[in-house]
PDB file of C-alpha atoms in Angstrom:
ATOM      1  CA  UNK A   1     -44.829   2.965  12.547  1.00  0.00           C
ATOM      2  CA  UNK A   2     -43.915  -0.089  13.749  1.00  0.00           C
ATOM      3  CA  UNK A   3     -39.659  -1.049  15.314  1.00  0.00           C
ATOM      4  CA  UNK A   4     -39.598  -3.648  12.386  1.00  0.00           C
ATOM      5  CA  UNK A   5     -41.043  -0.991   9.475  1.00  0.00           C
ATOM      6  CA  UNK A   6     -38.304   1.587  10.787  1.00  0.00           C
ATOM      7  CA  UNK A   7     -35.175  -1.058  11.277  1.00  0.00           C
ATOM      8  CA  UNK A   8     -35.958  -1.872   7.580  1.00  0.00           C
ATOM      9  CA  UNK A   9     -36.351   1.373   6.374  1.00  0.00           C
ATOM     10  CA  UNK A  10     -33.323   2.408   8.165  1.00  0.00           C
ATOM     11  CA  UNK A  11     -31.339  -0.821   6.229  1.00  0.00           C
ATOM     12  CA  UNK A  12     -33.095   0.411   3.201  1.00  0.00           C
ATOM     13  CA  UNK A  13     -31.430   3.395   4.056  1.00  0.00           C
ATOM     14  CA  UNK A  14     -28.024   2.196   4.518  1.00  0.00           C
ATOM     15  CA  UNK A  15     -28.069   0.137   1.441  1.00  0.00           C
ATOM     16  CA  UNK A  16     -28.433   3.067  -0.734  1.00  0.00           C
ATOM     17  CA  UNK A  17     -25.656   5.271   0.717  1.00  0.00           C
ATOM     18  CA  UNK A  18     -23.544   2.191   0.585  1.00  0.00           C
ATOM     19  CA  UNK A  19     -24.294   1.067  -2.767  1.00  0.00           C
ATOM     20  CA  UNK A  20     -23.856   5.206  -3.940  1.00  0.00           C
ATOM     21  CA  UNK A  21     -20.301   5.541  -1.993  1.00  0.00           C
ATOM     22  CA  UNK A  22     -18.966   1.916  -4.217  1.00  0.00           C
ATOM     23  CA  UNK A  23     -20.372   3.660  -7.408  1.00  0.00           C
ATOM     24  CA  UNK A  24     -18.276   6.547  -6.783  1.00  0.00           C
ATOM     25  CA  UNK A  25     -15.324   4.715  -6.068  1.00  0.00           C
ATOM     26  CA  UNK A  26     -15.875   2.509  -8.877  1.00  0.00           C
ATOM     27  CA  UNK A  27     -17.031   4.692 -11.663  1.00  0.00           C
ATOM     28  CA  UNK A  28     -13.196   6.815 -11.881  1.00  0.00           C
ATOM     29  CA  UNK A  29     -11.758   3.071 -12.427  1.00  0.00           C
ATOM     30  CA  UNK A  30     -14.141   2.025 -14.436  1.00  0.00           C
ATOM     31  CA  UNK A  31     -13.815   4.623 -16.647  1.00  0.00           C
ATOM     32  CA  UNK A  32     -10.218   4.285 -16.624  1.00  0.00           C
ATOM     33  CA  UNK A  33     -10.566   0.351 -17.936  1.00  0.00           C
ATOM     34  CA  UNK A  34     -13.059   1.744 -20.620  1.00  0.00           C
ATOM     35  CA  UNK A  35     -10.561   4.054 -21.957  1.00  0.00           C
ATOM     36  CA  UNK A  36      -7.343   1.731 -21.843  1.00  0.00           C
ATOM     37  CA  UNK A  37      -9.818  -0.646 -24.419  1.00  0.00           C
ATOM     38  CA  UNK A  38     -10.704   1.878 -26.657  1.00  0.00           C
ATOM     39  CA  UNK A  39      -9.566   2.774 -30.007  1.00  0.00           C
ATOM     40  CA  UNK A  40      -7.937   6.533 -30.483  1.00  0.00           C
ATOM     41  CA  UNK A  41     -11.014   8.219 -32.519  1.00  0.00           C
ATOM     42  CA  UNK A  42     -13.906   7.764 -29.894  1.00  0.00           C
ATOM     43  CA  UNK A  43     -11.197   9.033 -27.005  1.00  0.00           C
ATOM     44  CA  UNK A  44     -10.102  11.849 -28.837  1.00  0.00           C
ATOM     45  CA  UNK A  45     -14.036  12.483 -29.341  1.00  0.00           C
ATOM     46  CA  UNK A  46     -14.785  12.576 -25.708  1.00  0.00           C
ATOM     47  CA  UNK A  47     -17.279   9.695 -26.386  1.00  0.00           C
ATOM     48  CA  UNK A  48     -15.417   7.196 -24.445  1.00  0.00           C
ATOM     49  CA  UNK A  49     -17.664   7.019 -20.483  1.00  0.00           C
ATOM     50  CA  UNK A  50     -17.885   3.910 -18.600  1.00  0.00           C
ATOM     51  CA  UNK A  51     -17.776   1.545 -21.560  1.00  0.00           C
ATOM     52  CA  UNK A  52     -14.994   0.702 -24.405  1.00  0.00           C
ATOM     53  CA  UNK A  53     -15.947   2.569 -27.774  1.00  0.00           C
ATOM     54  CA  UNK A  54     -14.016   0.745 -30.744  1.00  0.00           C
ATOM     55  CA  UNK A  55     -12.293  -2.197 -28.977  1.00  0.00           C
ATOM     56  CA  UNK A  56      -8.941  -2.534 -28.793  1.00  0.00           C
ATOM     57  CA  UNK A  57      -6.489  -4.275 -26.449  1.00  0.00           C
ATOM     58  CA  UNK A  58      -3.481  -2.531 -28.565  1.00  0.00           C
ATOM     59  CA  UNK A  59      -2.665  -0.625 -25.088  1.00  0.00           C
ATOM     60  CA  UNK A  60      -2.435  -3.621 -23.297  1.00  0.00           C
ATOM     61  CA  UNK A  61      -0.167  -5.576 -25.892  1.00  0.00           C
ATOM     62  CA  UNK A  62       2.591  -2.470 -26.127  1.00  0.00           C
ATOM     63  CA  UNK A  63       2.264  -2.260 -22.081  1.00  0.00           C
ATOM     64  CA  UNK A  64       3.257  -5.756 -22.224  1.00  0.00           C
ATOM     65  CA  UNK A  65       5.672  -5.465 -24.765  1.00  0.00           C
ATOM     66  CA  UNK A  66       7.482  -2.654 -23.106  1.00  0.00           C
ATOM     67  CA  UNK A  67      10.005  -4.659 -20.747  1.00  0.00           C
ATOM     68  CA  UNK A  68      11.033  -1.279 -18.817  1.00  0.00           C
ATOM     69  CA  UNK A  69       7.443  -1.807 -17.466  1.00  0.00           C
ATOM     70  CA  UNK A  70       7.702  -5.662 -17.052  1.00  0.00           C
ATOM     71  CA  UNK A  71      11.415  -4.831 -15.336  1.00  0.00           C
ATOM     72  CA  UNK A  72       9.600  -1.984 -13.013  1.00  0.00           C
ATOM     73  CA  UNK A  73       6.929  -4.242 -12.286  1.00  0.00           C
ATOM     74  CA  UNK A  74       9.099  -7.396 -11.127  1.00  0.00           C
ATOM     75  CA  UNK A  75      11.040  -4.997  -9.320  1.00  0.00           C
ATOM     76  CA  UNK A  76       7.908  -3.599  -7.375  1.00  0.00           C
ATOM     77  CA  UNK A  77       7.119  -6.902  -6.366  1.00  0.00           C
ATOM     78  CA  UNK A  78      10.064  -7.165  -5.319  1.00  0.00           C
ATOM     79  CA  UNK A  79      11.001  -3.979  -3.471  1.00  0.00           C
ATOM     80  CA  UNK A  80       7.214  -4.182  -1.661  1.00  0.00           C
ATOM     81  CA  UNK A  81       7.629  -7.630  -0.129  1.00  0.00           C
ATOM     82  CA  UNK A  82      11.235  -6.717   1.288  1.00  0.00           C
ATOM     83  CA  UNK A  83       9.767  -3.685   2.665  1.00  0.00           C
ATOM     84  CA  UNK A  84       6.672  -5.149   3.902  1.00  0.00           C
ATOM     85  CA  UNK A  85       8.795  -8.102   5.736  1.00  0.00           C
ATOM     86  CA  UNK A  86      11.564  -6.025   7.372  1.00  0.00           C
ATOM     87  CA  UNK A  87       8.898  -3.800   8.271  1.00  0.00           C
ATOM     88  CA  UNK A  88       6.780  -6.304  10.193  1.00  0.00           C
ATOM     89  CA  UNK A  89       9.835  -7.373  11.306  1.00  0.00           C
ATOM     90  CA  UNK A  90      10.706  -4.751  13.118  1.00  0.00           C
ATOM     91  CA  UNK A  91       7.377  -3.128  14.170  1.00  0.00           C
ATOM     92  CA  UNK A  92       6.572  -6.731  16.105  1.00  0.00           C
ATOM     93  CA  UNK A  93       9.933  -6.290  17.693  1.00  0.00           C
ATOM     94  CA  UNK A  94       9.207  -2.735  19.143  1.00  0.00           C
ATOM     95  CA  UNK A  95       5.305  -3.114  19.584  1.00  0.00           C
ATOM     96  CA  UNK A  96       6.388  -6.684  22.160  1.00  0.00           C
ATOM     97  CA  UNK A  97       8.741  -4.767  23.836  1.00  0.00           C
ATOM     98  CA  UNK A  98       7.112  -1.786  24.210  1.00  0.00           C
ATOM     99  CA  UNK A  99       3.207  -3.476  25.381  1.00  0.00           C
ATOM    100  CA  UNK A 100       5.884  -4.556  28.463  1.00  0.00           C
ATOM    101  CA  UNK A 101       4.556  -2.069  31.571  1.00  0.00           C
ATOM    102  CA  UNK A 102       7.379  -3.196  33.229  1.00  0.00           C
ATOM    103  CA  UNK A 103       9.714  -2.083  30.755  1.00  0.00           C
ATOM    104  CA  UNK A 104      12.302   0.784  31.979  1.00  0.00           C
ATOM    105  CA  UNK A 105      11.600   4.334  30.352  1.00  0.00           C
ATOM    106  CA  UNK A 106       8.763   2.800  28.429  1.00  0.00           C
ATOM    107  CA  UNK A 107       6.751   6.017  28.765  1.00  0.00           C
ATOM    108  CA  UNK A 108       9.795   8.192  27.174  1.00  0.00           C
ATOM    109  CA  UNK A 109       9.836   5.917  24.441  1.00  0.00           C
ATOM    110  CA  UNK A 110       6.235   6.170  23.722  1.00  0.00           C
ATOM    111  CA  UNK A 111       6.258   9.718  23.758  1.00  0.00           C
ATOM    112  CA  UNK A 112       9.399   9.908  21.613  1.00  0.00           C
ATOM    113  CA  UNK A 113       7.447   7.627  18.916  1.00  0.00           C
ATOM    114  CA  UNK A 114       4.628   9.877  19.217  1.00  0.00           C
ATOM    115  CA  UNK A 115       6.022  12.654  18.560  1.00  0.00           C
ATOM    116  CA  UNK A 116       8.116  11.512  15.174  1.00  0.00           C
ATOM    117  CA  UNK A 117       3.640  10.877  14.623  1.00  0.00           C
ATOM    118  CA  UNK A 118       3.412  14.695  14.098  1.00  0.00           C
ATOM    119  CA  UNK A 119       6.636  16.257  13.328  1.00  0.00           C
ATOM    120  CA  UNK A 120       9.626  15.457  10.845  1.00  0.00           C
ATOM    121  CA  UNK A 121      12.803  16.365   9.959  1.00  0.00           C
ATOM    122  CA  UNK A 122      11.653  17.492   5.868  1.00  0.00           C
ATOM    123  CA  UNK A 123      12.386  16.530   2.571  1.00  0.00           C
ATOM    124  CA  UNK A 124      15.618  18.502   2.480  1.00  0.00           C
ATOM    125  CA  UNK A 125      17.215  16.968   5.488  1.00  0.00           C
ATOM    126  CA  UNK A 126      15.943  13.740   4.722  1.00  0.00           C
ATOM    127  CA  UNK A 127      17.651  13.679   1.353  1.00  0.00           C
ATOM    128  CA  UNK A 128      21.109  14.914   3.261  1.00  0.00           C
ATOM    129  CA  UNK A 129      20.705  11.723   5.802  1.00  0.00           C
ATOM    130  CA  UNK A 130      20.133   9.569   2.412  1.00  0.00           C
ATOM    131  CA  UNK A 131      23.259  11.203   0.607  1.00  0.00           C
ATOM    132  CA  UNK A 132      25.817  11.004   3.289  1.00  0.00           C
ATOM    133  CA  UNK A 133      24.470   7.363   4.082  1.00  0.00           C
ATOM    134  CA  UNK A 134      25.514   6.194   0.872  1.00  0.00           C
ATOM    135  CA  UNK A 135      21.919   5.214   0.199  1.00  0.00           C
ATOM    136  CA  UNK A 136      21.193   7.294  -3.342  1.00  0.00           C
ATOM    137  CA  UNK A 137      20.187   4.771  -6.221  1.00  0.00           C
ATOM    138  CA  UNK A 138      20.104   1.583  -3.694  1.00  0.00           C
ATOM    139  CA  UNK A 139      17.182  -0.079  -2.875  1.00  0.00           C
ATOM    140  CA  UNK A 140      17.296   0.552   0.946  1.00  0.00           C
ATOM    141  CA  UNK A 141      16.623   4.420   0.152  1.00  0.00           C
ATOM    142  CA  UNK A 142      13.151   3.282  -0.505  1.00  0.00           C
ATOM    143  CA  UNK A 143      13.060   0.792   2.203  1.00  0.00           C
ATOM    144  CA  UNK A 144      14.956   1.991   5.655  1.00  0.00           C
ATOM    145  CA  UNK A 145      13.411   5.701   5.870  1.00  0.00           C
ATOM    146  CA  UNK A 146       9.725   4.169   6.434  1.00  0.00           C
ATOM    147  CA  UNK A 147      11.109   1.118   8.206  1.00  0.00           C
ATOM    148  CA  UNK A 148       8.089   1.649  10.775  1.00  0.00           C
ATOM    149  CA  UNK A 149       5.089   3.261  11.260  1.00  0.00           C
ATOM    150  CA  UNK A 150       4.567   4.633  15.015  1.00  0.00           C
ATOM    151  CA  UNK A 151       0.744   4.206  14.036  1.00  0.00           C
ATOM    152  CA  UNK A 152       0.709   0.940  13.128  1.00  0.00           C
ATOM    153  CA  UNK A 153       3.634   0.285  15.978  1.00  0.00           C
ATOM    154  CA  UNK A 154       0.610   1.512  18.424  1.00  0.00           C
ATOM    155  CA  UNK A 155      -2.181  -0.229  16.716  1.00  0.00           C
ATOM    156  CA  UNK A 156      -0.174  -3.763  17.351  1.00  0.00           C
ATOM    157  CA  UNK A 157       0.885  -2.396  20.798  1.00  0.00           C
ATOM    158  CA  UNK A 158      -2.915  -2.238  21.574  1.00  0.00           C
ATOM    159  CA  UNK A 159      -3.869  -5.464  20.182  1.00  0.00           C
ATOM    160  CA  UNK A 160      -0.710  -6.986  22.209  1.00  0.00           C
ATOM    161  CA  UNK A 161      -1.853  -5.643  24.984  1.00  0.00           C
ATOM    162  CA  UNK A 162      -5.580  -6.820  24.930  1.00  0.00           C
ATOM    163  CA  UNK A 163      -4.051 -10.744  25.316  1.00  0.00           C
ATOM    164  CA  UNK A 164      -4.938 -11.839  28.545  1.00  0.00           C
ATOM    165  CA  UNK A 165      -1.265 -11.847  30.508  1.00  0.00           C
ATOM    166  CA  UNK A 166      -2.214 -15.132  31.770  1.00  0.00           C
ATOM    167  CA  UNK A 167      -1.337 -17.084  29.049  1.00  0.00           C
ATOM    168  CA  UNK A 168       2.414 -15.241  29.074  1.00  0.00           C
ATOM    169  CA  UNK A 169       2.692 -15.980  32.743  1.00  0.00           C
ATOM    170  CA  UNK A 170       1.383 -20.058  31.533  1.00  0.00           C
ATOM    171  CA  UNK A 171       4.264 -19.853  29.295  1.00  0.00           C
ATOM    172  CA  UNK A 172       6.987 -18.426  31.363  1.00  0.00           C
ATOM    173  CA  UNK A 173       5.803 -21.061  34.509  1.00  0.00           C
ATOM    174  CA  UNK A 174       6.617 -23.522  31.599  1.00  0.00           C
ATOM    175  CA  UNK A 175       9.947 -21.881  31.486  1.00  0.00           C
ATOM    176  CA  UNK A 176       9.528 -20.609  28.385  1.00  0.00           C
ATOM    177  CA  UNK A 177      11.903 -16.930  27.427  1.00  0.00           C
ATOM    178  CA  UNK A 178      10.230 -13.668  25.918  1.00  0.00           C
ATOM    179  CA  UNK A 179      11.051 -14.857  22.418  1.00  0.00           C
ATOM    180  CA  UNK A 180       9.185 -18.210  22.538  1.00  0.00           C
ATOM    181  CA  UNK A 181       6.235 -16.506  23.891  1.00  0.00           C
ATOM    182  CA  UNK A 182       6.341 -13.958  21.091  1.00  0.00           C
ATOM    183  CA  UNK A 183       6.696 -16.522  18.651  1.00  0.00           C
ATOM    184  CA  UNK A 184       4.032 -19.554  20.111  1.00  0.00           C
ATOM    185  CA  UNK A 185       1.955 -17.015  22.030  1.00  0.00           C
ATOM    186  CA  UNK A 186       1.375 -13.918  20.905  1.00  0.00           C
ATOM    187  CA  UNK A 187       1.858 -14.258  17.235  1.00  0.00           C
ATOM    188  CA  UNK A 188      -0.494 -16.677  16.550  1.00  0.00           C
ATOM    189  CA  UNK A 189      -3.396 -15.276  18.343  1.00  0.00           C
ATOM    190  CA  UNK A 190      -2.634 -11.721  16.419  1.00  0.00           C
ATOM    191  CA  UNK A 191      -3.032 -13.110  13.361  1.00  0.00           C
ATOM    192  CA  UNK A 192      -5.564 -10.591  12.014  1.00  0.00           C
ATOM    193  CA  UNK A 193      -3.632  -7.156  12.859  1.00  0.00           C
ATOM    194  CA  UNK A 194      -0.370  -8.271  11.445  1.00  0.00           C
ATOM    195  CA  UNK A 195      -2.459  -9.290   8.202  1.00  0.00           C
ATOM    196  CA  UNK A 196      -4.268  -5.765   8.222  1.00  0.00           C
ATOM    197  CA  UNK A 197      -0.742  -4.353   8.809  1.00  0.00           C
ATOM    198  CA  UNK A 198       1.163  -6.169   6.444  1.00  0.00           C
ATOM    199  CA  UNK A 199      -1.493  -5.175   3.978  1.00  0.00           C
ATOM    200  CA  UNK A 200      -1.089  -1.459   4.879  1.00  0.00           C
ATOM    201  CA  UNK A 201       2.352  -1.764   4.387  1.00  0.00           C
ATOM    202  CA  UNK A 202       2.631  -3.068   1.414  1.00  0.00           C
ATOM    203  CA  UNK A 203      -0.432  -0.918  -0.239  1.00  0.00           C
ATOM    204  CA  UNK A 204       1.827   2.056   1.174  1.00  0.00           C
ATOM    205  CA  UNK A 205       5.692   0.421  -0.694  1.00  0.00           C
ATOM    206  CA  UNK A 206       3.344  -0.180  -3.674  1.00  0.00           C
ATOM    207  CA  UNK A 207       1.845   3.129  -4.213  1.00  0.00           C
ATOM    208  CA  UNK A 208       4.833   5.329  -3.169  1.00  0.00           C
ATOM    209  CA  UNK A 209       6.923   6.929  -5.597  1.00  0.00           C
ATOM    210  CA  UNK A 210       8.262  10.810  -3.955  1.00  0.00           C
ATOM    211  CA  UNK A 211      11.085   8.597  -2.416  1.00  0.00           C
ATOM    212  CA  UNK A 212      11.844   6.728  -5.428  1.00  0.00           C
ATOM    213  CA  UNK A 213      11.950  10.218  -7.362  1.00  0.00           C
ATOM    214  CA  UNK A 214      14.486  11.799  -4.943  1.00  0.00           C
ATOM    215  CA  UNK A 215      16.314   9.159  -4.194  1.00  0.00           C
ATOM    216  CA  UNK A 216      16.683   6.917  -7.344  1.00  0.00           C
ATOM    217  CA  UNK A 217      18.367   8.098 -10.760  1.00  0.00           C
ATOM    218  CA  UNK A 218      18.953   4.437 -12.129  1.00  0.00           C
ATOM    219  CA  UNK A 219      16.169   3.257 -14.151  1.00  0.00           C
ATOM    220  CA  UNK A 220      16.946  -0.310 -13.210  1.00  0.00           C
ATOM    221  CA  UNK A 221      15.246   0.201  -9.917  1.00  0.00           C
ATOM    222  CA  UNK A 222      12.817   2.283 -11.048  1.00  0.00           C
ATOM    223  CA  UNK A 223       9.197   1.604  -9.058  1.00  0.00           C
ATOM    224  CA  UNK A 224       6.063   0.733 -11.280  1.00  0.00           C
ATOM    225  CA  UNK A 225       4.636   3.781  -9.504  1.00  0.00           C
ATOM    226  CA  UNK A 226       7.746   6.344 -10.311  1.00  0.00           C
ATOM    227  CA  UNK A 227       7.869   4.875 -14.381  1.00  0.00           C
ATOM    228  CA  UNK A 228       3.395   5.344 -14.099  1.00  0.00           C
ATOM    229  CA  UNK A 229       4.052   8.836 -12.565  1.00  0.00           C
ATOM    230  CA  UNK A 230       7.009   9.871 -15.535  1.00  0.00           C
ATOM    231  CA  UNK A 231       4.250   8.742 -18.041  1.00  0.00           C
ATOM    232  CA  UNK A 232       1.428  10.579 -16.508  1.00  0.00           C
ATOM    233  CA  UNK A 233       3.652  13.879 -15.535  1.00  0.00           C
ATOM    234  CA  UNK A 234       5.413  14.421 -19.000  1.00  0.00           C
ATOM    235  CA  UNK A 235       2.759  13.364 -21.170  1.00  0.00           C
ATOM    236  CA  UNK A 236       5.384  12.048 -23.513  1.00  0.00           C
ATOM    237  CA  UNK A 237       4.189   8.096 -23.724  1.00  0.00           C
ATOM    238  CA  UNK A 238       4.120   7.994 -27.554  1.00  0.00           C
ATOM    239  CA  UNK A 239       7.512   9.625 -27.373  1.00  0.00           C
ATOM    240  CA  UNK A 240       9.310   7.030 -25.117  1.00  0.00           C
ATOM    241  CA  UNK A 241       8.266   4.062 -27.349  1.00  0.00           C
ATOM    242  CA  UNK A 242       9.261   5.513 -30.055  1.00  0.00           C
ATOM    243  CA  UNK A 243      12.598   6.177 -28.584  1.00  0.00           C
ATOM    244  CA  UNK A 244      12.503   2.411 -27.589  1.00  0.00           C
ATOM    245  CA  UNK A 245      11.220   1.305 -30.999  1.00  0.00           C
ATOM    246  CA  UNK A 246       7.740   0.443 -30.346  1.00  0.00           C
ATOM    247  CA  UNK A 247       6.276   2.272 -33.228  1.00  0.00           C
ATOM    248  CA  UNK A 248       4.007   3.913 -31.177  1.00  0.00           C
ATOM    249  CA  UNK A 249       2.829   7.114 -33.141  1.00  0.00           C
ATOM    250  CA  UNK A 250      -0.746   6.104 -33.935  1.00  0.00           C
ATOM    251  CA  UNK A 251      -1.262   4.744 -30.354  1.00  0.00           C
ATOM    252  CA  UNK A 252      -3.258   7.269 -28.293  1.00  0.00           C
ATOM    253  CA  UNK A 253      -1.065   8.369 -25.210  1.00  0.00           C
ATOM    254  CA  UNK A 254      -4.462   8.233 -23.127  1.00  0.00           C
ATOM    255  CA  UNK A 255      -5.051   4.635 -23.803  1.00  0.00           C
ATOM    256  CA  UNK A 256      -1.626   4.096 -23.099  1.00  0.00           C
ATOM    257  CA  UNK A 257      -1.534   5.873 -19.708  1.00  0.00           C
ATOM    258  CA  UNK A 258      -4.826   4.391 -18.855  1.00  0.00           C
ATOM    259  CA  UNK A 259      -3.650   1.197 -19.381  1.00  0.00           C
ATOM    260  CA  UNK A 260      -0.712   1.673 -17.637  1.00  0.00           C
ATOM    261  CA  UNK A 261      -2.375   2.593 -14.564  1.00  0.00           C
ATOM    262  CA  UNK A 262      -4.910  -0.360 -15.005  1.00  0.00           C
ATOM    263  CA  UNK A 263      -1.034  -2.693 -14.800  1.00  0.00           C
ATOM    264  CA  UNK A 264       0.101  -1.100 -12.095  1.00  0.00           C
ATOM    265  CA  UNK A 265      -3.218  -1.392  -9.936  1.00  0.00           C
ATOM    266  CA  UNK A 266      -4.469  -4.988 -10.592  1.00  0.00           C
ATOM    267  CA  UNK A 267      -1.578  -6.690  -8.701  1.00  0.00           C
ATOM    268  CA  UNK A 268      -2.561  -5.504  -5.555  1.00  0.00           C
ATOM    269  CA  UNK A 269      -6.292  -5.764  -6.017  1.00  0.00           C
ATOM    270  CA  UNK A 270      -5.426  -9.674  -6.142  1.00  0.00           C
ATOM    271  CA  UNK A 271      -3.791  -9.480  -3.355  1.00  0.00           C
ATOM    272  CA  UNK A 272      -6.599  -7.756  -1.114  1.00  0.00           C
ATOM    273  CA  UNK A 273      -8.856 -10.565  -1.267  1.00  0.00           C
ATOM    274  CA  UNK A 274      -6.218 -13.346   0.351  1.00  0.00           C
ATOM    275  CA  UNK A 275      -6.215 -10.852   3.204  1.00  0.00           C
ATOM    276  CA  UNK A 276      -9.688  -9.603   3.384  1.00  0.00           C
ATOM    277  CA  UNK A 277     -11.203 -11.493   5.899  1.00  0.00           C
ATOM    278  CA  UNK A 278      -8.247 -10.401   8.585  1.00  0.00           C
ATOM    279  CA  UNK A 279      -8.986  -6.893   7.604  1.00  0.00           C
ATOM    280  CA  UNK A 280     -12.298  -6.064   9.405  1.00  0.00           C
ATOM    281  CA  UNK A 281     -11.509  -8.344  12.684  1.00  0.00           C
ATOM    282  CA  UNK A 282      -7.663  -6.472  12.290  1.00  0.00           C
ATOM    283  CA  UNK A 283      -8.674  -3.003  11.940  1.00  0.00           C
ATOM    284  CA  UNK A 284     -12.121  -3.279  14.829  1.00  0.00           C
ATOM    285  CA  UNK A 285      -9.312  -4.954  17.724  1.00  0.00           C
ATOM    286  CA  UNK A 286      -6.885  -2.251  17.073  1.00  0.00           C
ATOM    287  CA  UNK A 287      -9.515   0.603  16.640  1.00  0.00           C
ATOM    288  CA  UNK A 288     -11.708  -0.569  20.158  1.00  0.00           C
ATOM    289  CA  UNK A 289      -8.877  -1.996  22.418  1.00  0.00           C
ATOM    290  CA  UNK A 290      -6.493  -0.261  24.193  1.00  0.00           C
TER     291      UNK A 290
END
């Protein structure tokens, strides 16, 4: 068999695995959408698969109508680009100072970082720090505890460090200080791992809810992800609108829930492709160079 016949087999090959792995990952969501547009007799029939039996977009119009959702999701939005700037913010600030070899005790730092990497304090003595900081029901319990990630911190420190230290050593000749050169140097030409990082970030603030269900009581800053989570986890949906005065008692809770989780996932799927084509040239500089 000829190098060309095998090469194409071999893409054949890859094609299929590839195209089986995004079925997989699709089909669950899929299914999901199907179910959010369907009416209640086909789901409570189990006939409802990867298409919408009976269509409906009754869901979808109480989601909308249900401003605890619209006041959760504004608040998300909120909450994850705070995080997701203060957390750049800071990560740039220790990843520049730490890809400095000539930094004292920059060794004992690393190691320090590292170690937070694979042990923690615990829920229970995180909860103490939050309560006698005076952080319960604030929004900086869900921001300041995962300020920075010493992954991502060494992912940037690696890219940082793979910048040829000529062009610092230009730019301090030209008498420019540390902070110009972080800001017209270094920053620009690391444009794809702080995109792949602010997107990690802010996938991370979006989808967490454990801190927001320790730490938060108020249901004004309730996360999309915590009210999703209450839905899911007391399987009262039809219950709650009706205590809100939806008239929701011939609404299926499963259509509800499913469409629920189709609201809270869609905003950050937009966001993905803005960012996509940082992501592979982000995540191959700070996988390879070091």
């Amino acid at each position: 068999m000829s190098e060309r016949a095998t090469n194409r087999i071999f893409d054949i090959f890859n094609i299929l695995i590839i195209t089986a792995v995004i079925l997989v990952c699709l089909m669950p969501f899929i299914h999901i959408i199907a179910i959010s547009l369907s009416s209640s007799r086909p789901i409570m029939s189990g006939l409802v698969t990867f298409f919408p039996r009976e269509f409906t977009y009754e869901a979808y119009a109480k989601v909308f109508s249900d401003m605890s959702m619209i006041r959760s999701l504004g608040f998300t939005i909120m909450l994850t680009i705070l995080a997701t700037v203060l957390s750049m913010a800071m990560t740039i600030a220790v990843a520049y100072s730490l890809s400095k070899k000539e930094l004292r005790g920059r060794k004992w730092f690393m190691l320090i970082i590292v170690i937070t990497m694979f042990f923690s304090g615990g829920i229970i003595p995180d909860y103490i720090l939050i309560r006698n900081l005076h952080l319960l029901d604030t929004v900086w319990a869900l921001v300041l505890p995962g300020l920075i990630s010493p992954f991502y911190m060494i992912i940037l420190i690696s890219f940082f460090n793979s910048i040829p230290k000529s062009l610092e050593e230009a730019a301090e000749i030209d008498g420019t200080s540390h902070l110009g050169t972080l800001f017209r140097i270094i920053l620009p030409l690391s444009l794809p791992s702080l995109a792949t990082l602010s997107l990690f970030y802010a996938v991370g603030r979006w989808n967490g809810f454990q801190d927001a269900l320790m730490y938060i009581n108020r249901p004004a800053l309730y996360p999309l992800q915590l009210k999703l989570y209450q839905m899911i986890q007391n399987n009262q949906v039809s219950e709650l609108m009706q205590q809100e005065g939806l008239g929701m008692a011939q609404l299926m809770p499963e259509s509800l829930k499913a469409a629920s989780v189709v609201f809270s996932t869609v905003p950050i799927l937009i966001v993905y492709p803005f960012l996509q084509r940082y992501f592979i040239s982000g995540m191959m500089a700070g996988a390879v160079k070091g």
